[in-house]
Amino acid sequence: MEQLKNTAKTALKALASVGAEKAKCDVGYSITHEFNVDGGEFSLFRTLFDKHLVLSAIREGKKGTVRQNRYDEETVKALAKSCLETAESAVPDEAWDVAPAAEPRNFVYGALSSDNEKLFARCKELMQDVKERHPKILMEQMIVTHKEVRSVHANSNGVLYGEHCGYYEVSLMYSSHEGEKASSFFGSGFTVYDLDRPFMECGSVAKDFADVEKQIETSSVEGKFEGVMLLPPSALSSFLGYLLSNFAGDAALLQGTSPWKDALGQSVADTSITLSASPLDDRIVCGERITDDGFLAENYDIIRDGVLRQFMLSLYVSNKTGNKRALNGSYSLVMKEGERSLDEIVAGIERGIVVGRFSGGNPSSNGDFSGVAKNSFLIEKGKVTKALSETMISGNLGDMLKHVTGISRERVADGSTVLPYAAFGGITVSGK
């Protein structure tokens, strides 16, 4: 870590010497141990090494940024010169800035070293569990990694933060097969600090396998109807990502296209919705500690009891728009649980669809979306019935939040988010 800090200090001195008025430096390296399974068989074990050095400089309101994967002294000096040359060709913008002075901090947490023997044992255990409990599942690809990261962020105002963390990550892609028939592929994943639990018990893996096994035989929806869309946590995460990008993110506020641009302090969702960006939540694995702008990360509410409390803005867009800077730059989303169980929510749906996965283009700036629901089920008269073939769905992201029909007590913590099942009315489902 001391070597990385010295490199950062050298880089800042080099930037100052070539004319930078303000500057920042991010430097670090990572070590990744990786197991792969392809087509149901172990195919690869490898160790990867990665270095990064990112310099940014501001001069006369012009900003330049450059990146390199080496950080010997000669490279650092050459990169500093290149950074200023990049800045010189930029358009002046007084909104560029770096974080103010702060006390130095070091963050050390997580699984700093990999237990490769136990990691491999957990991989084999999962494959055996799948074979015994879900024999129709074919593991098309499994990527299991341990990653250790050391990094330093420093700037010309005296900010100097160090971070050393480690975690295990599991990414699964699979489908279900019976004779010549097969389901659509599906993916599950989670991140953990330790290997204390079987992988089958992590995230939503067990339920995902069980659902995909039921999707070999599918049927079409007859006609078109307006009903309820029930989103499991993984699909909810995708829809929330679309929503926040279009309604609360940098580009939407900078361009003035956000439907929420004048809605701070106003109701934008059902009162059951409280949504936070919470990288410091204990259930988030290796959540952001230091923002890209060089601030210490803090948790904050985006929406509280249906009221918009905060946009998700970087320092630059905050300065451009006059809105408050977000206290972190993560999408470590935590949604408050509801009062009813998942079964109770389903029982209250007359007609709807469970959307396991959504495939469609980016929603329009006003939040309208249209695409294909995959790995999905029909809900009829309070019961999940048949698995559906690819079915068109459409609606509006902003309207969804105002037409909540249920938020579950159950939540899934996959290391990246903590989310419930959520049901939204007013969705158009189009079949044959």
Coordinates of C-alpha atoms in Angstrom, one line a residue:
M1 CA 0.0 0.0 0.0
E2 CA 2.9 2.4 0.8
Q3 CA 4.3 1.9 -2.7
L4 CA 0.9 2.8 -4.2
K5 CA 0.7 5.9 -2.0
N6 CA 4.2 6.9 -3.1
T7 CA 3.2 6.4 -6.8
A8 CA 0.2 8.7 -6.3
K9 CA 2.3 11.4 -4.6
T10 CA 4.8 11.2 -7.5
A11 CA 2.0 11.5 -10.0
L12 CA 0.5 14.6 -8.4
K13 CA 3.9 16.2 -8.3
A14 CA 4.5 15.4 -11.9
L15 CA 1.1 16.9 -12.8
A16 CA 1.8 20.0 -10.9
S17 CA 5.2 20.4 -12.5
V18 CA 3.6 20.5 -16.0
G19 CA 1.0 23.0 -15.1
A20 CA -2.0 21.3 -13.5
E21 CA -3.9 23.6 -11.2
K22 CA -6.0 20.8 -9.8
A23 CA -5.4 17.1 -10.1
K24 CA -6.3 13.6 -8.9
C25 CA -4.7 10.1 -9.2
D26 CA -6.2 6.6 -8.9
V27 CA -3.6 3.8 -8.7
G28 CA -3.9 0.2 -7.8
Y29 CA -3.7 -3.5 -8.7
S30 CA -5.8 -6.6 -8.3
I31 CA -5.2 -10.4 -8.2
T32 CA -8.0 -12.7 -9.4
H33 CA -8.2 -16.4 -8.9
E34 CA -10.8 -17.9 -11.3
F35 CA -12.5 -21.3 -11.8
N36 CA -14.6 -22.0 -14.9
V37 CA -17.2 -24.6 -15.8
D38 CA -18.4 -24.9 -19.4
G39 CA -21.0 -27.3 -20.5
G40 CA -21.2 -28.9 -17.1
E41 CA -17.5 -29.7 -16.9
F42 CA -14.6 -27.9 -15.1
S43 CA -12.6 -26.3 -17.9
L44 CA -10.2 -23.7 -16.4
F45 CA -8.3 -22.4 -13.4
R46 CA -6.3 -19.3 -13.8
T47 CA -4.8 -16.4 -11.9
L48 CA -5.0 -12.9 -13.4
F49 CA -3.1 -9.8 -12.5
D50 CA -4.2 -6.2 -13.3
K51 CA -2.7 -2.8 -12.7
H52 CA -4.2 0.6 -13.3
L53 CA -3.1 4.2 -13.1
V54 CA -5.6 7.0 -13.9
L55 CA -4.6 10.6 -13.9
S56 CA -6.9 13.7 -14.2
A57 CA -5.8 17.3 -14.4
I58 CA -7.6 20.6 -14.6
R59 CA -6.1 23.8 -16.0
E60 CA -8.0 27.0 -16.8
G61 CA -11.2 25.0 -16.5
K62 CA -10.1 22.4 -19.0
K63 CA -9.9 18.8 -17.9
G64 CA -7.9 15.9 -19.2
T65 CA -7.9 12.2 -18.2
V66 CA -5.5 9.4 -19.2
R67 CA -5.0 5.8 -18.2
Q68 CA -2.1 3.4 -18.2
N69 CA -1.5 -0.1 -16.8
R70 CA 2.1 0.6 -15.7
Y71 CA 3.2 3.0 -13.0
D72 CA 7.0 3.1 -12.9
E73 CA 8.4 6.6 -12.4
E74 CA 9.3 7.1 -16.1
T75 CA 5.8 6.1 -17.2
V76 CA 4.2 8.3 -14.5
K77 CA 6.0 11.4 -15.7
A78 CA 5.2 10.7 -19.3
L79 CA 1.6 10.1 -18.5
A80 CA 1.4 13.4 -16.5
K81 CA 2.6 15.3 -19.6
S82 CA 0.1 13.5 -21.8
C83 CA -2.7 14.3 -19.3
L84 CA -2.0 18.0 -19.6
E85 CA -1.9 17.9 -23.4
T86 CA -5.3 16.2 -23.3
A87 CA -6.6 18.9 -21.1
E88 CA -5.3 21.7 -23.4
S89 CA -7.5 20.4 -26.2
A90 CA -10.7 20.3 -24.1
V91 CA -13.4 22.9 -23.9
P92 CA -13.3 25.0 -20.7
D93 CA -15.9 24.2 -18.1
E94 CA -15.7 25.7 -14.6
A95 CA -17.8 22.9 -13.2
W96 CA -14.8 20.6 -13.1
D97 CA -13.3 20.2 -9.6
V98 CA -11.8 17.7 -7.2
A99 CA -12.8 16.8 -3.6
P100 CA -11.8 19.2 -0.8
A101 CA -9.1 18.4 1.7
A102 CA -9.8 15.6 4.2
E103 CA -8.0 13.5 6.8
P104 CA -6.1 10.5 5.3
R105 CA -8.0 7.2 5.7
N106 CA -7.2 3.5 5.1
F107 CA -9.9 0.8 4.6
V108 CA -9.1 -2.8 5.0
Y109 CA -12.0 -5.3 4.9
G110 CA -13.3 -8.5 3.3
A111 CA -11.6 -11.8 2.3
L112 CA -8.1 -10.5 1.6
S113 CA -6.8 -13.9 0.5
S114 CA -8.4 -16.8 -1.4
D115 CA -9.0 -20.2 0.0
N116 CA -8.7 -22.0 -3.3
E117 CA -9.1 -25.5 -2.0
K118 CA -12.4 -24.6 -0.3
L119 CA -13.5 -22.5 -3.2
F120 CA -13.0 -25.5 -5.5
A121 CA -14.8 -27.7 -3.0
R122 CA -17.8 -25.3 -3.0
C123 CA -17.8 -25.4 -6.8
K124 CA -17.9 -29.2 -6.9
E125 CA -20.6 -29.2 -4.2
L126 CA -22.8 -26.9 -6.3
M127 CA -22.4 -29.1 -9.3
Q128 CA -23.3 -32.2 -7.3
D129 CA -26.3 -30.4 -5.7
V130 CA -27.6 -29.4 -9.1
K131 CA -27.2 -33.0 -10.4
E132 CA -29.2 -34.4 -7.4
R133 CA -31.8 -31.7 -6.8
H134 CA -32.3 -30.2 -10.3
P135 CA -31.3 -33.0 -12.7
K136 CA -32.8 -31.1 -15.7
I137 CA -30.5 -28.1 -15.3
L138 CA -27.4 -27.9 -17.5
M139 CA -24.8 -25.6 -16.2
E140 CA -23.7 -23.9 -19.4
Q141 CA -21.2 -21.7 -17.7
M142 CA -20.0 -21.0 -14.2
I143 CA -17.4 -18.4 -13.4
V144 CA -16.3 -18.4 -9.8
T145 CA -13.6 -15.9 -8.7
H146 CA -11.8 -14.5 -5.7
K147 CA -10.6 -10.9 -6.2
E148 CA -8.2 -9.0 -4.0
V149 CA -7.9 -5.3 -4.7
R150 CA -5.4 -2.7 -3.4
S151 CA -6.0 0.9 -4.5
V152 CA -5.2 4.5 -3.6
H153 CA -7.0 7.7 -4.4
A154 CA -5.2 11.0 -4.0
N155 CA -5.7 14.6 -5.1
S156 CA -4.0 18.0 -5.1
N157 CA -6.1 19.2 -2.2
G158 CA -4.4 16.7 0.1
V159 CA -6.9 13.8 -0.1
L160 CA -5.1 10.4 0.4
Y161 CA -7.3 7.3 0.8
G162 CA -6.1 3.7 0.7
E163 CA -8.3 0.6 0.2
H164 CA -7.5 -3.1 0.5
C165 CA -10.4 -5.5 0.1
G166 CA -11.3 -8.9 -1.1
Y167 CA -14.4 -11.0 -2.0
Y168 CA -15.7 -14.1 -3.8
E169 CA -18.0 -13.8 -6.8
V170 CA -20.1 -16.4 -8.5
S171 CA -21.8 -16.0 -11.9
L172 CA -23.9 -18.8 -13.3
M173 CA -25.6 -19.3 -16.7
Y174 CA -27.8 -22.3 -17.2
S175 CA -30.8 -23.8 -18.9
S176 CA -33.2 -26.7 -18.4
H177 CA -33.3 -29.7 -20.7
E178 CA -35.6 -32.7 -21.3
G179 CA -35.0 -34.7 -24.4
E180 CA -35.0 -32.4 -27.4
K181 CA -36.7 -29.6 -25.4
A182 CA -35.0 -26.8 -23.6
S183 CA -35.8 -23.7 -21.6
S184 CA -34.4 -20.2 -22.3
F185 CA -31.1 -19.6 -20.6
F186 CA -31.0 -17.8 -17.3
G187 CA -28.4 -16.3 -15.1
S188 CA -27.9 -16.0 -11.3
G189 CA -25.1 -14.5 -9.3
F190 CA -23.9 -13.4 -5.9
T191 CA -21.0 -12.0 -4.1
V192 CA -19.8 -13.1 -0.6
Y193 CA -17.0 -12.4 1.9
D194 CA -16.6 -16.1 3.0
L195 CA -17.3 -19.6 1.9
D196 CA -19.3 -20.7 5.0
R197 CA -22.5 -21.5 3.1
P198 CA -23.1 -23.8 0.2
F199 CA -23.5 -21.8 -3.0
M200 CA -27.0 -23.3 -3.4
E201 CA -28.1 -21.3 -0.3
C202 CA -26.7 -18.0 -1.5
G203 CA -28.7 -15.2 -3.2
S204 CA -31.7 -16.6 -5.1
V205 CA -29.9 -19.6 -6.7
A206 CA -32.1 -22.4 -5.3
K207 CA -35.4 -20.7 -6.4
D208 CA -33.9 -19.7 -9.8
F209 CA -33.0 -23.3 -10.5
A210 CA -36.5 -24.5 -9.5
D211 CA -38.2 -21.9 -11.7
V212 CA -36.1 -22.6 -14.8
E213 CA -36.8 -26.3 -14.5
K214 CA -40.5 -25.4 -14.9
Q215 CA -39.8 -23.5 -18.1
I216 CA -39.1 -26.3 -20.6
E217 CA -42.8 -26.5 -21.6
T218 CA -44.1 -23.0 -22.4
S219 CA -47.4 -21.5 -23.7
S220 CA -48.3 -18.3 -25.3
V221 CA -50.6 -15.6 -23.8
E222 CA -53.8 -15.4 -25.8
G223 CA -54.7 -11.8 -26.8
K224 CA -53.7 -8.6 -24.9
F225 CA -54.5 -7.5 -21.4
E226 CA -53.5 -4.9 -18.8
G227 CA -52.4 -6.5 -15.6
V228 CA -49.8 -6.8 -12.9
M229 CA -46.1 -7.4 -13.4
L230 CA -44.4 -9.2 -10.6
L231 CA -40.6 -8.7 -10.5
P232 CA -38.3 -11.0 -8.6
P233 CA -35.3 -9.1 -7.0
S234 CA -32.9 -9.7 -10.0
A235 CA -35.4 -8.4 -12.5
L236 CA -36.4 -5.6 -10.2
S237 CA -32.7 -4.5 -10.0
S238 CA -32.7 -4.2 -13.8
F239 CA -35.9 -2.1 -13.9
L240 CA -34.6 0.1 -11.1
G241 CA -31.3 0.6 -13.0
Y242 CA -33.3 1.8 -16.1
L243 CA -35.5 4.1 -13.9
L244 CA -32.7 5.7 -12.0
S245 CA -30.5 6.3 -15.0
N246 CA -33.4 8.0 -16.9
F247 CA -34.9 9.9 -14.0
A248 CA -32.2 10.6 -11.4
G249 CA -28.8 10.1 -13.1
D250 CA -26.1 12.5 -14.4
A251 CA -27.1 12.5 -18.1
A252 CA -30.8 12.9 -17.5
L253 CA -30.3 15.9 -15.2
L254 CA -27.5 17.5 -17.2
Q255 CA -29.6 17.3 -20.4
G256 CA -32.8 18.3 -18.7
T257 CA -34.7 15.2 -19.9
S258 CA -35.5 13.7 -16.5
P259 CA -39.2 13.6 -15.7
W260 CA -38.2 14.2 -12.1
K261 CA -36.0 17.2 -12.7
D262 CA -38.3 19.5 -10.7
A263 CA -39.6 16.9 -8.3
L264 CA -37.2 17.0 -5.3
G265 CA -39.2 16.8 -2.1
Q266 CA -42.3 15.7 -4.0
S267 CA -44.1 12.4 -4.2
V268 CA -42.9 10.3 -7.2
A269 CA -43.9 6.8 -6.0
D270 CA -46.3 4.9 -3.8
T271 CA -45.7 5.5 -0.1
S272 CA -44.5 1.8 0.3
I273 CA -41.4 2.7 -1.7
T274 CA -38.2 3.6 0.2
L275 CA -35.1 3.1 -1.9
S276 CA -31.6 3.8 -0.8
A277 CA -28.1 3.7 -2.3
S278 CA -26.3 2.0 0.6
P279 CA -22.8 0.7 -0.2
L280 CA -22.0 0.6 3.6
D281 CA -24.9 -1.7 4.4
D282 CA -23.6 -4.8 6.1
R283 CA -25.2 -7.0 3.4
I284 CA -23.4 -5.3 0.6
V285 CA -20.1 -7.0 -0.2
C286 CA -17.2 -4.6 -0.8
G287 CA -19.4 -1.7 -1.3
E288 CA -18.0 1.7 -2.4
R289 CA -15.9 3.4 0.3
I290 CA -14.4 6.1 -1.9
T291 CA -16.3 7.8 -4.7
D292 CA -14.8 8.5 -8.1
D293 CA -14.7 12.2 -7.2
G294 CA -12.6 11.5 -4.1
F295 CA -15.2 11.7 -1.3
L296 CA -15.8 9.2 1.5
A297 CA -19.0 7.3 0.5
E298 CA -22.1 7.5 2.7
N299 CA -25.5 5.9 2.5
Y300 CA -28.4 8.0 1.4
D301 CA -32.1 7.7 0.5
I302 CA -33.1 8.3 -3.1
I303 CA -36.8 7.9 -2.4
R304 CA -38.2 7.8 1.1
D305 CA -41.9 6.8 1.7
G306 CA -42.6 7.7 -1.9
V307 CA -40.9 11.1 -1.8
L308 CA -37.9 11.9 -4.0
R309 CA -35.1 12.9 -1.6
Q310 CA -31.9 12.9 -3.7
F311 CA -30.6 12.7 -7.3
M312 CA -27.7 10.4 -8.1
L313 CA -25.3 13.1 -9.2
S314 CA -21.5 13.3 -9.6
L315 CA -19.6 16.4 -8.4
Y316 CA -19.4 17.7 -11.9
V317 CA -23.2 17.5 -12.7
S318 CA -23.9 18.8 -9.2
N319 CA -21.9 21.9 -10.0
K320 CA -23.5 22.2 -13.4
T321 CA -27.1 22.0 -12.2
G322 CA -26.9 23.4 -8.7
N323 CA -28.3 20.2 -7.2
K324 CA -26.8 18.4 -4.3
R325 CA -24.0 15.9 -5.0
A326 CA -24.9 12.3 -4.3
L327 CA -23.2 10.9 -1.2
N328 CA -22.0 7.9 -3.1
G329 CA -21.7 6.9 -6.7
S330 CA -22.9 3.3 -6.4
Y331 CA -26.0 1.3 -7.4
S332 CA -25.8 -0.7 -4.2
L333 CA -29.6 -0.5 -3.9
V334 CA -31.5 -1.4 -0.8
M335 CA -35.3 -1.3 -0.8
K336 CA -37.4 -1.4 2.3
E337 CA -39.4 -4.6 2.7
G338 CA -43.2 -4.7 2.6
E339 CA -45.8 -6.0 4.9
R340 CA -47.1 -9.0 3.0
S341 CA -45.5 -12.3 2.0
L342 CA -44.8 -13.2 -1.7
D343 CA -47.6 -15.8 -1.6
E344 CA -50.0 -13.2 -0.3
I345 CA -49.1 -10.8 -3.0
V346 CA -49.6 -13.4 -5.7
A347 CA -52.9 -14.4 -4.2
G348 CA -54.1 -10.8 -4.7
I349 CA -53.3 -10.7 -8.4
E350 CA -56.3 -11.4 -10.7
R351 CA -54.2 -11.5 -13.9
G352 CA -50.5 -10.8 -14.4
I353 CA -47.1 -12.0 -15.3
V354 CA -44.0 -13.0 -13.3
V355 CA -41.0 -11.5 -15.3
G356 CA -37.8 -13.4 -14.7
R357 CA -35.8 -11.6 -17.3
F358 CA -36.5 -8.5 -19.5
S359 CA -35.0 -8.1 -23.0
G360 CA -35.6 -4.8 -24.7
G361 CA -33.9 -1.5 -25.8
N362 CA -33.3 1.3 -23.4
P363 CA -36.5 3.0 -22.3
S364 CA -37.3 6.4 -23.8
S365 CA -36.4 9.6 -21.8
N366 CA -39.9 9.8 -20.5
G367 CA -39.7 6.2 -19.1
D368 CA -41.8 4.3 -21.7
F369 CA -40.5 0.8 -22.2
S370 CA -41.4 -2.1 -24.4
G371 CA -39.7 -5.5 -24.7
V372 CA -39.8 -9.2 -24.3
A373 CA -40.5 -10.9 -20.9
K374 CA -38.4 -14.1 -20.7
N375 CA -38.3 -16.9 -18.1
S376 CA -41.8 -15.8 -17.2
F377 CA -45.0 -17.3 -15.8
L378 CA -48.7 -16.3 -16.1
I379 CA -50.6 -15.4 -12.9
E380 CA -54.4 -16.1 -13.0
K381 CA -56.8 -15.6 -10.2
G382 CA -54.2 -15.5 -7.5
K383 CA -52.1 -18.4 -8.7
V384 CA -48.9 -18.8 -10.7
T385 CA -49.9 -21.1 -13.6
K386 CA -48.2 -21.9 -16.8
A387 CA -44.7 -21.0 -18.0
L388 CA -44.8 -18.5 -20.9
S389 CA -43.0 -18.3 -24.1
E390 CA -41.4 -15.0 -25.0
T391 CA -44.1 -12.4 -24.3
M392 CA -44.2 -8.6 -25.1
I393 CA -44.7 -6.3 -22.2
S394 CA -44.9 -2.5 -22.1
G395 CA -45.4 0.3 -19.6
N396 CA -43.9 3.4 -18.1
L397 CA -41.2 3.3 -15.4
G398 CA -42.4 6.4 -13.6
D399 CA -46.0 5.2 -13.6
M400 CA -44.9 1.8 -12.3
L401 CA -43.8 3.3 -9.0
K402 CA -47.2 4.9 -8.5
H403 CA -49.1 1.7 -9.2
V404 CA -47.5 -0.6 -6.6
T405 CA -49.7 -3.6 -5.7
G406 CA -47.3 -5.3 -3.4
I407 CA -43.8 -5.3 -1.9
S408 CA -42.8 -8.5 -0.3
R409 CA -41.6 -9.1 3.3
E410 CA -38.9 -11.4 1.8
R411 CA -35.8 -9.8 0.4
V412 CA -32.8 -11.3 -1.4
A413 CA -29.3 -10.1 -0.5
D414 CA -26.9 -11.1 -3.3
G415 CA -24.0 -9.0 -2.2
S416 CA -24.7 -6.2 -4.6
T417 CA -28.3 -5.3 -3.7
V418 CA -31.0 -6.0 -1.1
L419 CA -34.3 -6.1 -2.8
P420 CA -37.8 -7.6 -2.3
Y421 CA -40.3 -9.0 -4.8
A422 CA -42.4 -6.1 -6.2
A423 CA -45.7 -6.1 -8.1
F424 CA -46.7 -3.2 -10.3
G425 CA -50.1 -2.6 -12.0
G426 CA -50.9 -1.0 -15.3
I427 CA -48.6 -3.1 -17.4
T428 CA -49.7 -4.2 -20.9
V429 CA -49.1 -7.9 -21.7
S430 CA -49.4 -8.8 -25.4
G431 CA -49.7 -12.4 -26.7
K432 CA -50.9 -13.8 -29.9

